[in-house]
Amino acid sequence: MGGDWLSIMKEARLSLRISTRRLNKLRLYAANRDKTITQIVEDWVDRLPNTESDKNSGTLSRAD
């Protein structure tokens, strides 16, 4: 069941503004871990505590 969530996950786009220095730092961090920036951001979001609205929304997280 590990990757099943990928087949049903709807994707959304995230756009944000950060300094060039931070973007380069993020790129280097991701490259050093053989991950994409998307994977780094998803991993960080997955570590955030679940809120009551998350539990009621029916959305899947990687941990589910």
PDB file of C-alpha atoms in Angstrom:
ATOM      1  CA  MET A   1       0.000   0.000   0.000  1.00  0.00           C
ATOM      2  CA  GLY A   2       3.037   2.280   0.329  1.00  0.00           C
ATOM      3  CA  GLY A   3       2.724   4.114  -2.993  1.00  0.00           C
ATOM      4  CA  ASP A   4      -1.035   3.800  -3.490  1.00  0.00           C
ATOM      5  CA  TRP A   5      -1.642   7.392  -2.443  1.00  0.00           C
ATOM      6  CA  LEU A   6       0.307   8.553  -5.504  1.00  0.00           C
ATOM      7  CA  SER A   7      -2.244   7.119  -7.899  1.00  0.00           C
ATOM      8  CA  ILE A   8      -5.145   8.987  -6.275  1.00  0.00           C
ATOM      9  CA  MET A   9      -3.383  12.165  -5.213  1.00  0.00           C
ATOM     10  CA  LYS A  10      -4.507  15.351  -6.938  1.00  0.00           C
ATOM     11  CA  GLU A  11      -1.658  17.724  -7.578  1.00  0.00           C
ATOM     12  CA  ALA A  12      -1.636  21.443  -6.962  1.00  0.00           C
ATOM     13  CA  ARG A  13       0.983  24.050  -7.718  1.00  0.00           C
ATOM     14  CA  LEU A  14       2.667  26.175  -5.053  1.00  0.00           C
ATOM     15  CA  SER A  15       4.327  29.453  -5.930  1.00  0.00           C
ATOM     16  CA  LEU A  16       6.325  31.474  -3.441  1.00  0.00           C
ATOM     17  CA  ARG A  17       8.842  34.271  -3.354  1.00  0.00           C
ATOM     18  CA  ILE A  18      12.129  33.741  -1.592  1.00  0.00           C
ATOM     19  CA  SER A  19      15.522  35.350  -1.909  1.00  0.00           C
ATOM     20  CA  THR A  20      18.025  33.973  -4.391  1.00  0.00           C
ATOM     21  CA  ARG A  21      20.247  33.041  -1.452  1.00  0.00           C
ATOM     22  CA  ARG A  22      17.496  30.928   0.119  1.00  0.00           C
ATOM     23  CA  LEU A  23      16.602  29.306  -3.193  1.00  0.00           C
ATOM     24  CA  ASN A  24      20.229  28.349  -3.776  1.00  0.00           C
ATOM     25  CA  LYS A  25      20.453  27.015  -0.231  1.00  0.00           C
ATOM     26  CA  LEU A  26      17.333  24.917  -0.837  1.00  0.00           C
ATOM     27  CA  ARG A  27      18.672  23.623  -4.167  1.00  0.00           C
ATOM     28  CA  LEU A  28      21.953  22.614  -2.544  1.00  0.00           C
ATOM     29  CA  TYR A  29      20.156  20.948   0.376  1.00  0.00           C
ATOM     30  CA  ALA A  30      17.958  18.956  -2.024  1.00  0.00           C
ATOM     31  CA  ALA A  31      20.867  17.986  -4.277  1.00  0.00           C
ATOM     32  CA  ASN A  32      22.945  16.792  -1.319  1.00  0.00           C
ATOM     33  CA  ARG A  33      20.082  14.473  -0.354  1.00  0.00           C
ATOM     34  CA  ASP A  34      19.325  13.296  -3.915  1.00  0.00           C
ATOM     35  CA  LYS A  35      15.822  14.770  -3.680  1.00  0.00           C
ATOM     36  CA  THR A  36      13.835  17.330  -5.602  1.00  0.00           C
ATOM     37  CA  ILE A  37      12.768  20.603  -4.044  1.00  0.00           C
ATOM     38  CA  THR A  38       9.209  19.282  -4.248  1.00  0.00           C
ATOM     39  CA  GLN A  39      10.201  16.243  -2.177  1.00  0.00           C
ATOM     40  CA  ILE A  40      11.922  18.450   0.406  1.00  0.00           C
ATOM     41  CA  VAL A  41       8.849  20.687   0.750  1.00  0.00           C
ATOM     42  CA  GLU A  42       6.479  17.685   0.903  1.00  0.00           C
ATOM     43  CA  ASP A  43       8.624  16.057   3.602  1.00  0.00           C
ATOM     44  CA  TRP A  44       8.539  19.271   5.630  1.00  0.00           C
ATOM     45  CA  VAL A  45       4.768  19.669   5.246  1.00  0.00           C
ATOM     46  CA  ASP A  46       4.235  16.023   6.230  1.00  0.00           C
ATOM     47  CA  ARG A  47       6.056  16.688   9.516  1.00  0.00           C
ATOM     48  CA  LEU A  48       3.627  19.468  10.461  1.00  0.00           C
ATOM     49  CA  PRO A  49       1.065  18.471  13.088  1.00  0.00           C
ATOM     50  CA  ASN A  50      -2.363  17.534  11.766  1.00  0.00           C
ATOM     51  CA  THR A  51      -5.143  19.985  12.516  1.00  0.00           C
ATOM     52  CA  GLU A  52      -8.780  19.157  13.170  1.00  0.00           C
ATOM     53  CA  SER A  53      -9.757  20.504   9.733  1.00  0.00           C
ATOM     54  CA  ASP A  54      -7.220  18.134   8.091  1.00  0.00           C
ATOM     55  CA  LYS A  55      -8.864  15.159   9.783  1.00  0.00           C
ATOM     56  CA  ASN A  56     -12.289  16.178   8.499  1.00  0.00           C
ATOM     57  CA  SER A  57     -11.237  17.073   4.957  1.00  0.00           C
ATOM     58  CA  GLY A  58     -10.468  13.532   3.845  1.00  0.00           C
ATOM     59  CA  THR A  59      -7.148  14.551   2.298  1.00  0.00           C
ATOM     60  CA  LEU A  60      -4.322  12.056   2.273  1.00  0.00           C
ATOM     61  CA  SER A  61      -0.862  12.740   3.549  1.00  0.00           C
ATOM     62  CA  ARG A  62       2.216  10.663   2.915  1.00  0.00           C
ATOM     63  CA  ALA A  63       2.014   9.316   6.446  1.00  0.00           C
ATOM     64  CA  ASP A  64      -1.486   7.899   5.849  1.00  0.00           C
TER      65      ASP A  64
END
